[in-house]
C-alpha cells in the first residue's frame, strides 16, 4: 500500500467500521465496534490527511483533521453498541 491519502484513509476507516460491526454481531460483544471507532480516530490524529482542495491552508486543514479524529475517538468511548 502506498502513501495514505485522504481517500485511502476514508476507505480504510469505512472498512474498519464494517469489520468492527461484523465482529460485534458475530461475537455478541459490542466492544469491537467501539474499538474500531477509536482506531479510526487515531488514524486521523496520527496521520492528519485532508482533501487536496484545502492545501492552500495546510495548518488549519491538519488541525481540522485532528479534531475530526478526536471526535471519532470520543464517539467510540461514549457510545454503547448493544447487540
Short mmCIF file of N, CA and C in Angstrom, two decimals:
data_model
loop_
_atom_site.label_atom_id
_atom_site.label_comp_id
_atom_site.label_asym_id
_atom_site.label_seq_id
_atom_site.Cartn_x
_atom_site.Cartn_y
_atom_site.Cartn_z
N UNK A 1 0.85 -1.17 0.00
CA UNK A 1 0.00 0.00 0.00
C UNK A 1 0.89 1.23 0.00
N UNK A 2 0.57 2.18 -0.83
CA UNK A 2 1.36 3.39 -0.97
C UNK A 2 1.10 4.37 0.15
N UNK A 3 1.34 5.61 -0.17
CA UNK A 3 1.12 6.69 0.79
C UNK A 3 -0.36 6.75 1.16
N UNK A 4 -0.63 6.97 2.42
CA UNK A 4 -2.01 7.02 2.92
C UNK A 4 -2.59 8.40 2.62
N UNK A 5 -3.37 8.49 1.55
CA UNK A 5 -4.01 9.74 1.16
C UNK A 5 -5.35 9.86 1.87
N UNK A 6 -6.01 10.99 1.66
CA UNK A 6 -7.31 11.21 2.29
C UNK A 6 -8.32 10.16 1.84
N UNK A 7 -8.38 9.91 0.55
CA UNK A 7 -9.34 8.93 0.02
C UNK A 7 -9.07 7.54 0.56
N UNK A 8 -7.81 7.13 0.56
CA UNK A 8 -7.46 5.80 1.09
C UNK A 8 -7.76 5.68 2.58
N UNK A 9 -7.52 6.74 3.31
CA UNK A 9 -7.77 6.69 4.75
C UNK A 9 -9.27 6.63 5.04
N UNK A 10 -10.08 7.32 4.26
CA UNK A 10 -11.53 7.25 4.44
C UNK A 10 -12.02 5.83 4.12
N UNK A 11 -11.53 5.24 3.03
CA UNK A 11 -11.92 3.88 2.66
C UNK A 11 -11.47 2.89 3.74
N UNK A 12 -10.25 3.05 4.24
CA UNK A 12 -9.76 2.20 5.32
C UNK A 12 -10.64 2.33 6.56
N UNK A 13 -11.06 3.54 6.87
CA UNK A 13 -11.93 3.75 8.02
C UNK A 13 -13.28 3.09 7.85
N UNK A 14 -13.84 3.17 6.65
CA UNK A 14 -15.13 2.52 6.39
C UNK A 14 -15.00 1.01 6.56
N UNK A 15 -13.88 0.46 6.05
CA UNK A 15 -13.65 -0.98 6.21
C UNK A 15 -13.50 -1.34 7.67
N UNK A 16 -12.78 -0.52 8.44
CA UNK A 16 -12.63 -0.78 9.88
C UNK A 16 -13.98 -0.80 10.59
N UNK A 17 -14.83 0.16 10.29
CA UNK A 17 -16.13 0.24 10.94
C UNK A 17 -16.99 -0.97 10.57
N UNK A 18 -16.96 -1.37 9.31
CA UNK A 18 -17.73 -2.54 8.88
C UNK A 18 -17.23 -3.80 9.57
N UNK A 19 -15.90 -3.98 9.61
CA UNK A 19 -15.33 -5.16 10.27
C UNK A 19 -15.68 -5.15 11.76
N UNK A 20 -15.60 -3.99 12.39
CA UNK A 20 -15.97 -3.90 13.80
C UNK A 20 -17.42 -4.26 14.05
N UNK A 21 -18.32 -3.81 13.19
CA UNK A 21 -19.74 -4.15 13.35
C UNK A 21 -19.99 -5.63 13.11
N UNK A 22 -19.33 -6.20 12.12
CA UNK A 22 -19.49 -7.64 11.85
C UNK A 22 -18.98 -8.44 13.04
N UNK A 23 -17.82 -8.08 13.56
CA UNK A 23 -17.29 -8.78 14.74
C UNK A 23 -18.22 -8.63 15.94
N UNK A 24 -18.81 -7.46 16.09
CA UNK A 24 -19.74 -7.24 17.20
C UNK A 24 -20.98 -8.12 17.06
N UNK A 25 -21.52 -8.22 15.85
CA UNK A 25 -22.70 -9.05 15.65
C UNK A 25 -22.39 -10.53 15.80
N UNK A 26 -21.24 -10.96 15.30
CA UNK A 26 -20.89 -12.38 15.36
C UNK A 26 -20.58 -12.81 16.78
N UNK A 27 -19.86 -11.98 17.52
CA UNK A 27 -19.45 -12.37 18.87
C UNK A 27 -20.43 -11.91 19.95
N UNK A 28 -21.48 -11.18 19.57
CA UNK A 28 -22.43 -10.62 20.53
C UNK A 28 -21.74 -9.77 21.59
N UNK A 29 -20.68 -9.06 21.15
CA UNK A 29 -19.93 -8.19 22.05
C UNK A 29 -19.69 -6.87 21.33
N UNK A 30 -20.36 -5.82 21.78
CA UNK A 30 -20.32 -4.54 21.11
C UNK A 30 -19.03 -3.77 21.25
N UNK A 31 -18.10 -4.26 22.06
CA UNK A 31 -16.85 -3.55 22.28
C UNK A 31 -16.02 -3.46 21.00
N UNK A 32 -16.20 -4.42 20.09
CA UNK A 32 -15.43 -4.40 18.84
C UNK A 32 -15.76 -3.17 18.00
N UNK A 33 -17.00 -2.79 17.97
CA UNK A 33 -17.40 -1.60 17.22
C UNK A 33 -16.76 -0.35 17.83
N UNK A 34 -16.75 -0.27 19.13
CA UNK A 34 -16.16 0.88 19.80
C UNK A 34 -14.64 0.94 19.57
N UNK A 35 -13.99 -0.21 19.61
CA UNK A 35 -12.54 -0.26 19.39
C UNK A 35 -12.20 0.22 17.98
N UNK A 36 -13.00 -0.17 17.01
CA UNK A 36 -12.74 0.25 15.63
C UNK A 36 -12.93 1.76 15.46
N UNK A 37 -13.91 2.34 16.15
CA UNK A 37 -14.08 3.80 16.09
C UNK A 37 -12.86 4.50 16.68
N UNK A 38 -12.33 3.95 17.75
CA UNK A 38 -11.16 4.55 18.39
C UNK A 38 -9.94 4.44 17.46
N UNK A 39 -9.76 3.29 16.84
CA UNK A 39 -8.65 3.11 15.89
C UNK A 39 -8.79 4.08 14.72
N UNK A 40 -10.01 4.23 14.22
CA UNK A 40 -10.27 5.13 13.11
C UNK A 40 -9.93 6.57 13.49
N UNK A 41 -10.30 6.97 14.69
CA UNK A 41 -9.96 8.31 15.15
C UNK A 41 -8.47 8.50 15.32
N UNK A 42 -7.78 7.47 15.80
CA UNK A 42 -6.33 7.55 15.96
C UNK A 42 -5.63 7.70 14.62
N UNK A 43 -6.19 7.11 13.57
CA UNK A 43 -5.62 7.28 12.24
C UNK A 43 -5.54 8.76 11.86
N UNK A 44 -6.60 9.50 12.16
CA UNK A 44 -6.61 10.92 11.80
C UNK A 44 -5.81 11.77 12.77
N UNK A 45 -5.67 11.35 14.00
CA UNK A 45 -4.85 12.11 14.95
C UNK A 45 -3.37 11.92 14.62
N UNK A 46 -2.97 10.69 14.30
CA UNK A 46 -1.57 10.40 14.00
C UNK A 46 -1.19 10.86 12.60
N UNK A 47 -2.08 10.62 11.63
CA UNK A 47 -1.80 10.97 10.23
C UNK A 47 -2.90 11.91 9.73
N UNK A 48 -2.81 13.20 10.03
CA UNK A 48 -3.88 14.12 9.65
C UNK A 48 -3.86 14.46 8.16
N UNK A 49 -4.63 13.71 7.39
CA UNK A 49 -4.73 13.97 5.95
C UNK A 49 -5.99 14.76 5.67
N UNK A 50 -6.01 15.43 4.53
CA UNK A 50 -7.13 16.29 4.17
C UNK A 50 -7.24 16.30 2.65
N UNK A 51 -8.39 16.68 2.11
CA UNK A 51 -8.53 16.76 0.66
C UNK A 51 -7.58 17.80 0.06
N UNK A 52 -7.19 17.59 -1.19
CA UNK A 52 -6.24 18.49 -1.85
C UNK A 52 -6.77 19.91 -1.99
N UNK A 53 -8.07 20.08 -2.05
CA UNK A 53 -8.63 21.42 -2.22
C UNK A 53 -8.36 22.32 -1.02
N UNK A 54 -7.97 21.74 0.11
CA UNK A 54 -7.67 22.53 1.30
C UNK A 54 -6.17 22.73 1.50
N UNK A 55 -5.37 22.45 0.48
CA UNK A 55 -3.92 22.56 0.63
C UNK A 55 -3.44 24.01 0.71
N UNK A 56 -4.30 24.97 0.38
CA UNK A 56 -3.89 26.37 0.47
C UNK A 56 -3.71 26.80 1.93
N UNK A 57 -4.44 26.19 2.84
CA UNK A 57 -4.30 26.50 4.26
C UNK A 57 -4.04 25.18 4.99
N UNK A 58 -2.82 24.71 4.85
CA UNK A 58 -2.44 23.39 5.34
C UNK A 58 -2.55 23.25 6.86
N UNK A 59 -2.16 24.27 7.57
CA UNK A 59 -2.18 24.20 9.04
C UNK A 59 -3.59 24.00 9.57
N UNK A 60 -4.54 24.78 9.07
CA UNK A 60 -5.93 24.66 9.53
C UNK A 60 -6.54 23.33 9.10
N UNK A 61 -6.15 22.83 7.93
CA UNK A 61 -6.66 21.55 7.45
C UNK A 61 -6.19 20.41 8.35
N UNK A 62 -4.93 20.45 8.76
CA UNK A 62 -4.40 19.41 9.66
C UNK A 62 -5.08 19.48 11.03
N UNK A 63 -5.31 20.68 11.53
CA UNK A 63 -5.99 20.83 12.81
C UNK A 63 -7.42 20.30 12.70
N UNK A 64 -8.09 20.60 11.59
CA UNK A 64 -9.45 20.09 11.38
C UNK A 64 -9.50 18.58 11.31
N UNK A 65 -8.51 17.97 10.66
CA UNK A 65 -8.46 16.50 10.57
C UNK A 65 -8.22 15.89 11.95
N UNK A 66 -7.37 16.52 12.73
CA UNK A 66 -7.12 16.00 14.09
C UNK A 66 -8.36 16.15 14.98
N UNK A 67 -9.06 17.25 14.84
CA UNK A 67 -10.30 17.43 15.62
C UNK A 67 -11.32 16.37 15.22
N UNK A 68 -11.43 16.08 13.93
CA UNK A 68 -12.35 15.02 13.48
C UNK A 68 -11.94 13.67 14.06
N UNK A 69 -10.64 13.42 14.15
CA UNK A 69 -10.16 12.18 14.76
C UNK A 69 -10.51 12.10 16.24
N UNK A 70 -10.38 13.21 16.93
CA UNK A 70 -10.73 13.24 18.35
C UNK A 70 -12.23 13.02 18.54
N UNK A 71 -13.04 13.56 17.64
CA UNK A 71 -14.49 13.34 17.71
C UNK A 71 -14.80 11.86 17.53
N UNK A 72 -14.12 11.19 16.60
CA UNK A 72 -14.33 9.75 16.40
C UNK A 72 -13.93 8.95 17.64
N UNK A 73 -12.83 9.35 18.27
CA UNK A 73 -12.39 8.67 19.50
C UNK A 73 -13.42 8.85 20.60
N UNK A 74 -13.91 10.06 20.76
CA UNK A 74 -14.93 10.32 21.78
C UNK A 74 -16.19 9.51 21.48
N UNK A 75 -16.58 9.45 20.21
CA UNK A 75 -17.74 8.66 19.82
C UNK A 75 -17.54 7.19 20.21
N UNK A 76 -16.35 6.66 19.99
CA UNK A 76 -16.06 5.28 20.35
C UNK A 76 -16.05 5.05 21.85
N UNK A 77 -15.69 6.08 22.61
CA UNK A 77 -15.61 5.93 24.06
C UNK A 77 -16.96 6.07 24.76
N UNK A 78 -17.86 6.90 24.24
CA UNK A 78 -19.08 7.17 24.99
C UNK A 78 -20.31 6.41 24.50
N UNK A 79 -20.22 5.79 23.32
CA UNK A 79 -21.41 5.08 22.84
C UNK A 79 -21.42 3.64 23.33
N UNK A 80 -22.61 3.12 23.44
CA UNK A 80 -22.78 1.71 23.81
C UNK A 80 -23.40 1.02 22.61
N UNK A 81 -22.70 0.07 22.08
CA UNK A 81 -23.19 -0.68 20.94
C UNK A 81 -23.80 -1.97 21.47
N UNK A 82 -25.11 -2.01 21.50
CA UNK A 82 -25.82 -3.16 22.03
C UNK A 82 -26.13 -4.13 20.90
N UNK A 83 -25.76 -5.38 21.07
CA UNK A 83 -26.03 -6.39 20.03
C UNK A 83 -27.22 -7.21 20.47
#
